[in-house]
Tab-separated table of C-alpha atoms in Angstrom:
chain	number	residue	atom	x	y	z
A	1	MET	CA	26.762	-55.482	-0.509
A	2	PRO	CA	29.351	-55.954	0.087
A	3	THR	CA	31.858	-55.634	3.196
A	4	GLU	CA	34.902	-54.710	3.707
A	5	THR	CA	36.500	-57.087	4.159
A	6	ASN	CA	35.132	-58.656	0.750
A	7	ARG	CA	36.227	-56.020	-0.654
A	8	ARG	CA	39.495	-56.736	0.458
A	9	SER	CA	40.208	-60.081	0.550
A	10	PRO	CA	42.804	-60.836	-1.922
A	11	LEU	CA	40.974	-63.500	-3.399
A	12	ARG	CA	38.765	-60.651	-5.106
A	13	THR	CA	41.322	-58.623	-6.050
A	14	LEU	CA	42.483	-58.040	-9.587
A	15	ARG	CA	46.056	-59.509	-9.178
A	16	PHE	CA	44.362	-62.841	-8.042
A	17	ARG	CA	42.930	-62.781	-10.930
A	18	LEU	CA	44.728	-62.007	-13.080
A	19	MET	CA	46.820	-65.059	-11.785
A	20	VAL	CA	44.340	-67.197	-11.854
A	21	TRP	CA	43.943	-66.160	-15.484
A	22	ASN	CA	47.009	-66.603	-16.937
A	23	ALA	CA	47.703	-69.915	-14.532
A	24	LEU	CA	45.304	-71.458	-16.532
A	25	VAL	CA	46.388	-70.292	-19.865
A	26	VAL	CA	50.241	-71.270	-19.271
A	27	VAL	CA	48.590	-74.214	-17.527
A	28	ILE	CA	45.701	-75.717	-20.686
A	29	THR	CA	48.186	-75.019	-23.095
A	30	GLY	CA	51.323	-76.707	-21.316
A	31	CYS	CA	49.774	-79.932	-20.728
A	32	VAL	CA	48.537	-80.053	-24.061
A	33	THR	CA	51.236	-79.375	-25.106
A	34	LEU	CA	53.249	-82.178	-23.243
A	35	VAL	CA	50.166	-84.835	-23.682
A	36	GLY	CA	51.101	-83.542	-27.748
A	37	LEU	CA	54.154	-84.296	-27.394
A	38	ARG	CA	53.275	-87.408	-26.181
A	39	GLU	CA	51.117	-88.638	-29.306
A	40	GLY	CA	53.822	-87.519	-31.352
A	41	VAL	CA	56.825	-89.871	-29.946
A	42	ARG	CA	53.796	-92.520	-29.761
A	43	ILE	CA	52.695	-92.706	-33.094
A	44	THR	CA	56.440	-92.280	-34.443
A	45	LEU	CA	57.742	-95.325	-32.392
A	46	LEU	CA	54.826	-96.767	-33.983
A	47	HIS	CA	55.895	-95.480	-37.356
A	48	GLU	CA	59.351	-96.781	-36.835
A	49	LEU	CA	58.392	-99.972	-36.725
A	50	ASP	CA	55.996	-100.445	-38.684
A	51	GLN	CA	59.218	-99.825	-41.130
A	52	LEU	CA	60.685	-102.231	-39.567
A	53	LEU	CA	58.808	-104.922	-39.604
A	54	ALA	CA	57.925	-103.437	-44.012
A	55	GLU	CA	61.182	-104.368	-44.249
A	56	ASP	CA	61.411	-108.221	-42.507
A	57	ALA	CA	58.601	-109.471	-44.648
A	58	HIS	CA	60.830	-107.920	-47.382
A	59	GLU	CA	63.774	-110.099	-46.563
A	60	VAL	CA	61.258	-113.532	-45.574
A	61	GLU	CA	59.946	-113.029	-49.671
A	62	LEU	CA	63.085	-112.880	-50.076
A	63	ALA	CA	63.683	-115.682	-48.159
A	64	LEU	CA	60.774	-117.092	-49.757
A	65	ARG	CA	61.723	-117.086	-53.476
A	66	ARG	CA	65.090	-118.260	-52.566
A	67	TYR	CA	63.897	-121.264	-50.913
A	68	PRO	CA	60.901	-121.972	-52.643
A	69	ASP	CA	59.632	-124.808	-50.624
A	70	PRO	CA	57.753	-122.894	-47.825
A	71	GLU	CA	58.904	-126.029	-45.089
A	72	SER	CA	62.768	-126.506	-46.567
A	73	ALA	CA	65.218	-126.557	-42.946
A	74	ALA	CA	67.625	-124.178	-44.381
A	75	LEU	CA	64.698	-121.555	-44.816
A	76	ARG	CA	63.502	-122.838	-41.392
A	77	GLU	CA	66.811	-122.513	-40.020
A	78	GLN	CA	66.831	-118.514	-41.725
A	79	MET	CA	63.812	-117.899	-39.984
A	80	ASP	CA	64.634	-119.329	-36.599
A	81	ARG	CA	68.343	-117.430	-36.620
A	82	LYS	CA	66.868	-113.819	-37.525
A	83	SER	CA	64.090	-114.318	-34.356
A	84	VAL	CA	67.202	-115.663	-32.274
A	85	GLY	CA	68.781	-112.322	-33.015
A	86	HIS	CA	65.831	-110.078	-31.926
A	87	ALA	CA	64.557	-111.585	-29.216
A	88	GLN	CA	64.905	-108.380	-27.074
A	89	HIS	CA	61.926	-107.804	-29.276
A	90	GLN	CA	60.097	-111.118	-29.078
A	91	TRP	CA	60.452	-111.053	-33.595
A	92	PHE	CA	58.966	-113.918	-35.302
A	93	VAL	CA	57.279	-114.247	-38.328
A	94	GLN	CA	54.291	-117.150	-39.599
A	95	LEU	CA	54.237	-118.865	-42.822
A	96	TYR	CA	50.290	-119.257	-43.631
A	97	ASP	CA	49.293	-121.033	-46.323
A	98	PRO	CA	45.069	-120.612	-47.319
A	99	GLN	CA	44.870	-124.326	-48.079
A	100	LYS	CA	47.389	-125.997	-45.939
A	101	GLY	CA	47.134	-123.495	-42.548
A	102	VAL	CA	50.006	-122.490	-40.500
A	103	LEU	CA	53.552	-124.319	-42.450
A	104	TYR	CA	55.242	-121.935	-40.968
A	105	ARG	CA	55.717	-120.131	-36.291
A	106	SER	CA	59.439	-118.626	-35.129
A	107	LEU	CA	60.117	-118.509	-32.045
A	108	HIS	CA	58.601	-116.171	-29.942
A	109	ALA	CA	55.576	-116.460	-31.756
A	110	PRO	CA	51.900	-115.722	-30.184
A	111	PRO	CA	50.034	-118.598	-29.692
A	112	ALA	CA	48.035	-119.287	-32.795
A	113	ASP	CA	44.374	-118.495	-30.986
A	114	SER	CA	46.404	-114.887	-30.523
A	115	LEU	CA	46.615	-113.774	-34.456
A	116	THR	CA	43.657	-115.727	-35.841
A	117	ASP	CA	42.931	-112.544	-38.624
A	118	ARG	CA	43.775	-114.094	-41.530
A	119	GLU	CA	43.104	-110.448	-43.546
A	120	VAL	CA	46.002	-109.459	-45.238
A	121	ARG	CA	46.767	-105.822	-44.008
A	122	TYR	CA	49.225	-103.996	-43.658
A	123	ALA	CA	50.315	-102.753	-39.929
A	124	THR	CA	47.910	-104.332	-37.136
A	125	THR	CA	47.390	-104.509	-34.204
A	126	VAL	CA	46.380	-107.684	-31.930
A	127	GLY	CA	46.601	-108.633	-28.037
A	128	GLY	CA	50.006	-106.599	-27.167
A	129	TRP	CA	51.197	-107.511	-30.543
A	130	ARG	CA	52.198	-104.975	-33.977
A	131	PHE	CA	52.165	-107.116	-36.700
A	132	VAL	CA	52.414	-106.730	-41.175
A	133	ASP	CA	51.438	-109.556	-43.888
A	134	ARG	CA	52.677	-109.498	-46.996
A	135	VAL	CA	51.445	-111.690	-49.310
A	136	VAL	CA	53.931	-114.048	-52.165
A	137	THR	CA	51.800	-115.269	-55.387
A	138	GLU	CA	55.136	-117.286	-56.607
A	139	PRO	CA	55.082	-120.791	-57.246
A	140	LYS	CA	52.137	-120.381	-54.807
A	141	GLU	CA	50.051	-117.719	-52.174
A	142	ILE	CA	52.131	-117.719	-49.302
A	143	ARG	CA	50.659	-115.677	-46.440
A	144	ILE	CA	54.161	-113.761	-44.711
A	145	ARG	CA	52.916	-112.072	-41.320
A	146	VAL	CA	55.947	-110.710	-39.200
A	147	GLY	CA	55.787	-109.824	-36.116
A	148	SER	CA	57.097	-108.286	-32.865
A	149	SER	CA	55.679	-108.071	-29.316
A	150	LEU	CA	54.592	-103.431	-28.274
A	151	GLU	CA	56.301	-104.147	-24.758
A	152	MET	CA	59.478	-102.910	-25.215
A	153	LEU	CA	57.504	-99.503	-26.839
A	154	TYR	CA	55.218	-98.758	-24.506
A	155	ALA	CA	58.489	-99.381	-21.772
A	156	ASP	CA	59.785	-95.914	-23.444
A	157	VAL	CA	55.886	-94.626	-23.784
A	158	GLY	CA	55.429	-95.431	-19.722
A	159	ARG	CA	58.381	-94.057	-19.220
A	160	LEU	CA	57.512	-90.543	-20.993
A	161	ASP	CA	54.367	-90.587	-19.649
A	162	ARG	CA	56.706	-90.621	-16.375
A	163	LEU	CA	58.694	-87.170	-18.232
A	164	VAL	CA	54.895	-85.420	-19.070
A	165	LEU	CA	53.170	-85.939	-15.448
A	166	LEU	CA	56.944	-84.045	-13.988
A	167	ALA	CA	57.021	-81.329	-16.151
A	168	ALA	CA	52.485	-81.024	-15.040
A	169	GLY	CA	53.428	-80.810	-12.328
A	170	VAL	CA	56.172	-78.082	-12.944
A	171	VAL	CA	54.218	-76.005	-14.932
A	172	LEU	CA	51.190	-76.091	-12.198
A	173	LEU	CA	53.292	-75.144	-9.941
A	174	VAL	CA	55.585	-72.923	-10.650
A	175	ALA	CA	52.721	-71.096	-13.389
A	176	PRO	CA	50.119	-69.308	-10.149
A	177	ILE	CA	53.694	-68.312	-8.431
A	178	CYS	CA	54.802	-66.733	-11.934
A	179	GLY	CA	51.435	-65.791	-13.124
A	180	TYR	CA	51.801	-63.644	-9.606
A	181	TRP	CA	54.463	-62.361	-10.050
A	182	LEU	CA	53.959	-61.534	-13.777
A	183	ALA	CA	50.855	-59.831	-12.089
A	184	GLY	CA	51.385	-57.623	-10.133
A	185	GLN	CA	53.851	-56.065	-11.984
A	186	ALA	CA	50.684	-55.616	-14.699
A	187	THR	CA	48.843	-54.057	-11.524
A	188	ARG	CA	51.959	-51.652	-9.602
A	189	PRO	CA	50.859	-49.044	-11.681
A	190	LEU	CA	47.533	-49.651	-11.831
A	191	ASN	CA	47.611	-49.503	-7.127
A	192	GLN	CA	49.472	-46.836	-7.470
A	193	MET	CA	46.779	-44.383	-9.213
A	194	ILE	CA	44.343	-46.083	-6.530
A	195	LEU	CA	46.380	-44.237	-4.213
A	196	THR	CA	45.896	-41.129	-5.967
A	197	MET	CA	43.187	-41.278	-6.330
A	198	SER	CA	42.598	-42.018	-2.862
A	199	GLU	CA	44.582	-38.890	-0.686
A	200	LEU	CA	43.035	-36.177	-3.852
A	201	ARG	CA	40.021	-34.228	-2.274
A	202	PRO	CA	38.003	-31.052	-3.556
A	203	SER	CA	40.173	-28.554	-1.959
A	204	ARG	CA	43.290	-30.758	-2.852
A	205	LEU	CA	42.517	-31.288	-7.112
A	206	GLU	CA	46.433	-30.249	-7.919
A	207	GLU	CA	47.529	-34.335	-7.832
A	208	ARG	CA	47.466	-35.476	-10.740
A	209	LEU	CA	48.506	-39.178	-12.265
A	210	ALA	CA	51.931	-40.041	-13.260
A	211	ASN	CA	52.214	-40.979	-17.947
A	212	ARG	CA	54.333	-43.142	-17.642
A	213	GLY	CA	54.749	-42.102	-21.564
A	214	THR	CA	54.224	-46.652	-23.249
A	215	GLY	CA	51.066	-45.461	-24.293
A	216	ASP	CA	49.678	-48.749	-23.545
A	217	GLU	CA	45.942	-48.198	-21.100
A	218	LEU	CA	46.696	-47.106	-18.196
A	219	ASP	CA	48.543	-44.462	-19.502
A	220	ARG	CA	45.151	-44.101	-21.301
A	221	LEU	CA	43.209	-44.002	-18.043
A	222	SER	CA	45.856	-41.422	-16.661
A	223	LEU	CA	45.211	-39.144	-19.332
A	224	THR	CA	41.489	-39.336	-19.109
A	225	PHE	CA	41.246	-39.176	-15.807
A	226	ASN	CA	44.068	-36.172	-15.826
A	227	ARG	CA	41.167	-34.403	-18.335
A	228	LEU	CA	38.062	-35.577	-16.113
A	229	LEU	CA	39.912	-33.771	-12.909
A	230	ASP	CA	40.871	-30.574	-14.898
A	231	ARG	CA	37.487	-30.055	-15.555
A	232	ILE	CA	36.185	-30.911	-12.035
A	233	GLY	CA	38.817	-28.674	-11.340
A	234	SER	CA	37.169	-25.857	-14.136
A	235	TYR	CA	34.146	-26.097	-12.907
A	236	LEU	CA	34.686	-26.268	-8.765
A	237	GLN	CA	36.561	-22.797	-9.673
A	238	GLU	CA	33.719	-21.709	-11.212
A	239	ARG	CA	31.479	-21.854	-8.313
A	240	ARG	CA	34.075	-20.462	-6.054
A	241	ASP	CA	34.009	-17.700	-8.765
A	242	SER	CA	30.169	-18.087	-9.480
A	243	LEU	CA	29.839	-17.411	-5.775
A	244	ALA	CA	32.899	-14.484	-4.863
A	245	ASN	CA	30.893	-12.233	-7.716
A	246	ALA	CA	27.030	-13.320	-6.257
A	247	ALA	CA	28.101	-12.000	-3.123
A	248	HIS	CA	29.916	-9.136	-3.540
A	249	GLU	CA	26.882	-8.364	-6.542
A	250	LEU	CA	24.643	-9.081	-3.320
A	251	ARG	CA	26.587	-7.160	-1.143
A	252	THR	CA	25.776	-4.554	-3.095
A	253	PRO	CA	21.395	-3.506	-2.995
A	254	LEU	CA	22.241	-5.031	0.503
A	255	ALA	CA	24.710	-2.321	1.540
A	256	ALA	CA	21.877	0.618	-0.283
A	257	ILE	CA	18.789	-0.857	2.165
A	258	ARG	CA	20.581	-1.194	5.118
A	259	SER	CA	22.428	2.535	4.651
A	260	SER	CA	19.046	3.901	3.400
A	261	VAL	CA	16.561	1.807	6.277
A	262	GLU	CA	19.949	3.639	8.653
A	263	VAL	CA	18.975	7.448	7.435
A	264	ALA	CA	15.732	6.807	7.803
A	265	LEU	CA	16.283	5.519	11.409
A	266	ALA	CA	18.521	8.333	12.583
A	267	SER	CA	16.333	11.442	12.377
A	268	GLY	CA	13.165	12.430	11.722
A	269	ARG	CA	12.399	12.665	8.061
A	270	SER	CA	9.218	14.236	6.651
A	271	VAL	CA	6.910	11.909	4.354
A	272	GLU	CA	8.611	13.395	1.294
A	273	GLU	CA	11.958	12.215	2.275
A	274	TYR	CA	10.368	9.323	3.645
A	275	GLU	CA	9.089	8.967	0.319
A	276	GLU	CA	11.856	8.855	-1.113
A	277	LEU	CA	14.185	6.358	0.671
A	278	LEU	CA	11.077	3.745	0.434
A	279	GLY	CA	11.597	4.006	-3.958
A	280	GLU	CA	14.826	3.633	-3.217
A	281	ILE	CA	14.950	0.581	-0.790
A	282	ILE	CA	11.816	-0.279	-3.759
A	283	GLU	CA	14.315	0.117	-6.014
A	284	GLU	CA	17.250	-1.918	-5.130
A	285	ALA	CA	15.122	-4.486	-4.189
A	286	GLY	CA	14.208	-5.101	-7.345
A	287	SER	CA	17.877	-4.830	-8.207
A	288	LEU	CA	18.442	-7.920	-5.721
A	289	GLU	CA	14.907	-9.424	-7.037
A	290	LEU	CA	16.567	-9.554	-10.100
A	291	LEU	CA	19.926	-11.021	-9.694
A	292	VAL	CA	18.248	-13.344	-7.310
A	293	ASN	CA	15.909	-14.858	-10.529
A	294	GLN	CA	18.563	-14.736	-12.323
A	295	LEU	CA	21.000	-16.960	-10.571
A	296	LEU	CA	17.845	-19.244	-10.103
A	297	LEU	CA	17.294	-19.537	-13.289
A	298	LEU	CA	21.021	-20.522	-14.052
A	299	SER	CA	20.543	-22.960	-11.591
A	300	GLU	CA	17.272	-24.085	-13.289
A	301	THR	CA	19.875	-24.328	-16.817
A	302	GLU	CA	22.233	-25.976	-15.913
A	303	ALA	CA	20.631	-28.597	-14.213
A	304	GLU	CA	19.065	-29.145	-17.811
A	305	ARG	CA	15.004	-28.382	-16.359
A	306	LEU	CA	13.837	-26.322	-18.386
A	307	ARG	CA	13.832	-29.968	-20.709
A	308	VAL	CA	10.656	-30.471	-19.586
A	309	HIS	CA	8.975	-27.424	-20.255
A	310	LYS	CA	8.585	-27.667	-23.871
A	311	GLU	CA	6.264	-26.395	-25.555
A	312	TYR	CA	4.727	-25.120	-29.250
A	313	VAL	CA	6.127	-21.712	-29.568
A	314	ARG	CA	5.921	-19.511	-32.691
A	315	PHE	CA	9.299	-17.666	-32.479
A	316	ASP	CA	8.504	-14.333	-34.989
A	317	GLN	CA	5.539	-13.646	-32.913
A	318	LEU	CA	7.952	-13.603	-30.087
A	319	ILE	CA	9.603	-10.989	-31.853
A	320	ASP	CA	6.871	-8.851	-33.044
A	321	LYS	CA	6.032	-8.674	-29.760
A	322	ALA	CA	9.635	-7.595	-28.261
A	323	MET	CA	9.943	-4.784	-31.306
A	324	ASP	CA	6.482	-3.135	-30.038
A	325	MET	CA	6.614	-2.952	-26.490
A	326	PHE	CA	11.407	-1.980	-26.916
A	327	GLY	CA	10.270	0.527	-30.033
A	328	GLY	CA	9.182	2.716	-27.506
A	329	VAL	CA	12.132	2.619	-26.036
A	330	ALA	CA	13.852	3.090	-29.095
A	331	GLU	CA	12.440	6.469	-30.228
A	332	TYR	CA	12.752	7.714	-26.996
A	333	ARG	CA	16.925	7.632	-26.734
A	334	ASP	CA	16.454	8.572	-31.199
A	335	ILE	CA	17.520	5.199	-32.259
A	336	ARG	CA	16.084	3.431	-35.546
A	337	LEU	CA	15.014	0.033	-34.324
A	338	VAL	CA	14.457	-1.541	-37.820
A	339	CYS	CA	12.539	-5.755	-38.513
A	340	PRO	CA	11.753	-6.148	-42.191
A	341	ALA	CA	8.988	-8.929	-42.590
A	342	LEU	CA	9.768	-11.959	-40.027
A	343	PRO	CA	8.718	-15.836	-41.639
A	344	ARG	CA	6.415	-17.637	-40.023
A	345	VAL	CA	8.668	-19.625	-37.643
A	346	ALA	CA	7.642	-22.108	-34.682
A	347	VAL	CA	10.168	-24.183	-32.675
A	348	ASN	CA	10.171	-26.824	-29.552
A	349	GLY	CA	11.031	-24.587	-26.481
A	350	ASN	CA	10.454	-23.083	-23.690
A	351	CYS	CA	7.915	-19.585	-23.755
A	352	GLN	CA	8.787	-17.658	-20.818
A	353	HIS	CA	12.993	-18.265	-21.276
A	354	LEU	CA	13.329	-17.476	-25.030
A	355	ARG	CA	11.393	-14.030	-24.612
A	356	GLN	CA	13.294	-13.483	-21.820
A	357	VAL	CA	16.410	-14.304	-24.673
A	358	VAL	CA	14.922	-12.329	-27.282
A	359	TYR	CA	14.292	-9.364	-24.695
A	360	ASN	CA	17.556	-9.641	-22.786
A	361	LEU	CA	19.264	-9.313	-26.785
A	362	ILE	CA	17.485	-6.618	-27.729
A	363	ASP	CA	17.808	-4.481	-24.757
A	364	ASN	CA	21.762	-5.042	-24.397
A	365	ALA	CA	21.388	-3.586	-28.177
A	366	LEU	CA	19.552	-0.858	-27.490
A	367	LYS	CA	21.899	0.103	-23.745
A	368	PHE	CA	25.187	0.607	-25.823
A	369	THR	CA	23.758	1.936	-28.417
A	370	PRO	CA	24.714	5.578	-28.778
A	371	THR	CA	21.905	8.062	-29.893
A	372	GLY	CA	21.326	7.919	-33.649
A	373	GLY	CA	22.555	4.567	-33.847
A	374	GLN	CA	20.506	1.798	-34.969
A	375	VAL	CA	19.882	-1.400	-33.652
A	376	ARG	CA	18.700	-4.336	-36.597
A	377	VAL	CA	16.636	-8.400	-36.005
A	378	TYR	CA	15.915	-10.124	-38.290
A	379	LEU	CA	14.378	-13.645	-38.553
A	380	VAL	CA	15.769	-15.774	-41.622
A	381	LEU	CA	14.897	-20.278	-42.180
A	382	GLU	CA	17.601	-21.960	-44.049
A	383	GLY	CA	17.983	-25.297	-45.476
A	384	GLU	CA	15.909	-26.988	-48.196
A	385	PRO	CA	13.104	-27.512	-46.650
A	386	PRO	CA	14.050	-25.264	-43.370
A	387	ASP	CA	15.523	-26.607	-40.718
A	388	THR	CA	16.946	-24.370	-38.954
A	389	VAL	CA	16.280	-20.793	-38.119
A	390	ARG	CA	18.589	-18.025	-37.267
A	391	PHE	CA	17.484	-15.240	-34.982
A	392	ALA	CA	20.297	-11.822	-35.210
A	393	ILE	CA	20.279	-9.009	-33.713
A	394	GLU	CA	23.196	-6.011	-35.347
A	395	ASP	CA	24.195	-2.422	-33.441
A	396	THR	CA	26.188	0.213	-34.659
A	397	GLY	CA	27.054	0.289	-30.202
A	398	CYS	CA	30.768	0.855	-29.027
A	399	GLY	CA	31.587	-3.007	-30.513
A	400	ILE	CA	33.424	-5.547	-27.792
A	401	SER	CA	37.250	-5.754	-27.348
A	402	SER	CA	38.657	-8.660	-28.812
A	403	GLU	CA	40.687	-9.579	-26.074
A	404	GLU	CA	36.591	-9.751	-24.243
A	405	LEU	CA	35.303	-10.924	-27.107
A	406	PRO	CA	35.544	-15.348	-25.474
A	407	HIS	CA	34.668	-14.085	-22.326
A	408	VAL	CA	31.338	-12.614	-23.677
A	409	PHE	CA	28.683	-15.218	-22.260
A	410	ASP	CA	30.750	-15.785	-19.200
A	411	ARG	CA	29.070	-14.950	-15.968
A	412	PHE	CA	29.440	-11.914	-13.987
A	413	PHE	CA	31.576	-10.888	-16.652
A	414	LYS	CA	30.554	-6.786	-17.051
A	415	GLY	CA	34.217	-6.104	-19.042
A	416	VAL	CA	35.425	-2.263	-19.061
A	417	LYS	CA	32.695	-0.223	-17.799
A	418	ARG	CA	30.512	1.249	-21.522
A	419	ARG	CA	28.101	4.512	-21.421
A	420	SER	CA	25.099	4.253	-23.253
A	421	GLY	CA	25.083	8.170	-24.373
A	422	ASP	CA	26.300	10.252	-21.149
A	423	ALA	CA	24.421	7.007	-18.527
A	424	GLU	CA	26.702	4.141	-17.377
A	425	VAL	CA	25.476	1.341	-18.202
A	426	ARG	CA	25.313	-0.752	-15.615
A	427	GLY	CA	23.947	-4.755	-15.242
A	428	THR	CA	24.308	-7.735	-12.876
A	429	GLY	CA	27.228	-10.124	-15.582
A	430	LEU	CA	24.388	-13.004	-16.149
A	431	GLY	CA	22.167	-11.706	-18.486
A	432	LEU	CA	24.953	-13.139	-22.060
A	433	SER	CA	24.623	-16.209	-19.001
A	434	ILE	CA	21.409	-16.971	-19.645
A	435	CYS	CA	20.838	-16.371	-22.818
A	436	HIS	CA	23.818	-19.188	-23.274
A	437	ALA	CA	22.018	-21.672	-20.508
A	438	VAL	CA	19.180	-21.140	-21.913
A	439	ILE	CA	19.483	-21.657	-26.168
A	440	ARG	CA	21.560	-25.020	-25.385
A	441	ALA	CA	19.171	-25.916	-23.234
A	442	HIS	CA	17.635	-25.239	-26.826
A	443	ASP	CA	19.434	-27.473	-28.915
A	444	GLY	CA	20.291	-24.533	-29.780
A	445	THR	CA	23.885	-22.010	-30.891
A	446	ILE	CA	24.547	-18.556	-29.762
A	447	GLU	CA	27.641	-16.420	-31.472
A	448	VAL	CA	28.525	-12.891	-31.104
A	449	GLU	CA	31.189	-11.153	-33.345
A	450	SER	CA	32.157	-7.577	-33.030
A	451	GLU	CA	34.186	-5.005	-34.041
A	452	PRO	CA	35.532	-2.223	-31.760
A	453	GLY	CA	33.745	1.073	-32.287
A	454	LYS	CA	31.276	0.334	-35.197
A	455	ARG	CA	29.248	-3.116	-34.648
A	456	THR	CA	28.580	-5.896	-32.395
A	457	CYS	CA	26.253	-9.116	-34.238
A	458	PHE	CA	24.468	-11.938	-31.720
A	459	THR	CA	23.101	-14.641	-33.689
A	460	VAL	CA	20.812	-17.561	-32.675
A	461	ARG	CA	20.565	-20.936	-34.009
A	462	LEU	CA	17.394	-23.064	-33.663
A	463	PRO	CA	15.746	-25.640	-34.456
A	464	VAL	CA	12.198	-25.223	-36.206
A	465	LEU	CA	9.409	-26.958	-36.101
A	466	PRO	CA	6.769	-28.027	-39.358
A	467	LEU	CA	4.125	-24.722	-38.305
A	468	LEU	CA	-0.152	-26.138	-36.984
A	469	SER	CA	-2.205	-26.912	-40.153
A	470	GLU	CA	-3.876	-23.582	-39.073
A	471	GLU	CA	-0.812	-21.893	-39.987
A	472	SER	CA	0.867	-23.205	-42.546
A	473	SER	CA	-1.031	-20.875	-44.844
A	474	ASP	CA	2.984	-19.342	-45.312
A	475	ASP	CA	2.791	-15.772	-46.131
A	476	THR	CA	5.517	-16.827	-49.428
A	477	ARG	CA	5.887	-13.237	-50.111
A	478	ALA	CA	8.324	-12.273	-46.130
A	479	ILE	CA	9.873	-15.454	-46.784
A	480	GLU	CA	11.290	-14.786	-49.888
A	481	LEU	CA	12.378	-11.595	-48.523
A	482	GLN	CA	14.406	-13.343	-45.868
A	483	ARG	CA	16.325	-14.936	-47.595
A	484	THR	CA	17.732	-12.594	-49.839
A	485	LEU	CA	19.129	-10.378	-46.789
């Protein structure tokens, strides 16, 4: 594990790495450029020398045409004069007869064994000499070789090499310094981000990274991090609100239990009175237990523990059992509970929690539907072939206002007080939050639409599973009936 010293070492910083990479790129580019320049100059000088030698060879050819005898004094005098005029370049000319051998060698000509190659070539370098050849065939074949020493060219290239080395040294010295400074300018906003991040605390999340408006990667990083801070802040605020609401909800049954116990202890009571007080305590303890269980279920769904408990579930059978269970309640309240024929549907889920969703939605619909109203439950397969099941519960109750509709799935949200018949509806405000969390954990969706004073409809969609082989004989009539709804 890296130590604090290693983490803070300048050699391990992004600025140092950027400097190294920048310096390497500059140095390599500079060296390649300088070497290429040096080679380009050398080749250019050599090419110019070849052109000069070719022109001199052409002059010698013209002189041979004027003086056909290569051993004539006039020709030799002209060649000697030209050789003396180019003495600083050690210019030379050599005439060669294939039968007689060397006919003429001017001043500064290299030793005979230095130019033993008798092949005719345009331009060749041998032993520090550069020469070109030309052949004259009239009146007889004579080979002309004109050349010059490469000492002056090598001297020019040597001076250029020293300049290249000097320039390379300057680049090696300046590149890291400039690279370090430029890297510092580039990482300055990043250092400011690090400073701001280091000052963040769970209780102080209002700070945000500065956005310079350049649209570069650092701006996108700050924008992404600020969005993360917004989500974290919203999450923490939700947790604080949930904790405060949970404390408030827990306080009511606890206060009722404490009050009942204090009343029981205050003075002697009859058996009937004690039984009544104990009944109140049991009722409040039941409310307390329900609230705690709902909070635990919400925690499980947020931790995605439901994923490990999924199994094959016949969803239509869950609804069928719920209809049997709530049928008596609906009849007692004089509410029509309607459910057309159900298609056979299987889903991958947690049977207990899906049952709680179904029961909760039907129970809510009955609670908020007045006497003489109607609650309609239906199950429809969607897709061809069916890949989704739509479970909907529609009531003719009091409805939900447009202001409250976006918050119905929030924790502890109860909205304005509503009444069912002559009784005020009471709840923990967690039921729909649990439904939303459970359906989301089952890769499904839950939606709500409402018209205040007229109707409310909750719609759940879940992915379906193929029925087991022993259940694959579908009730075609029921399915066709559902698809026409």
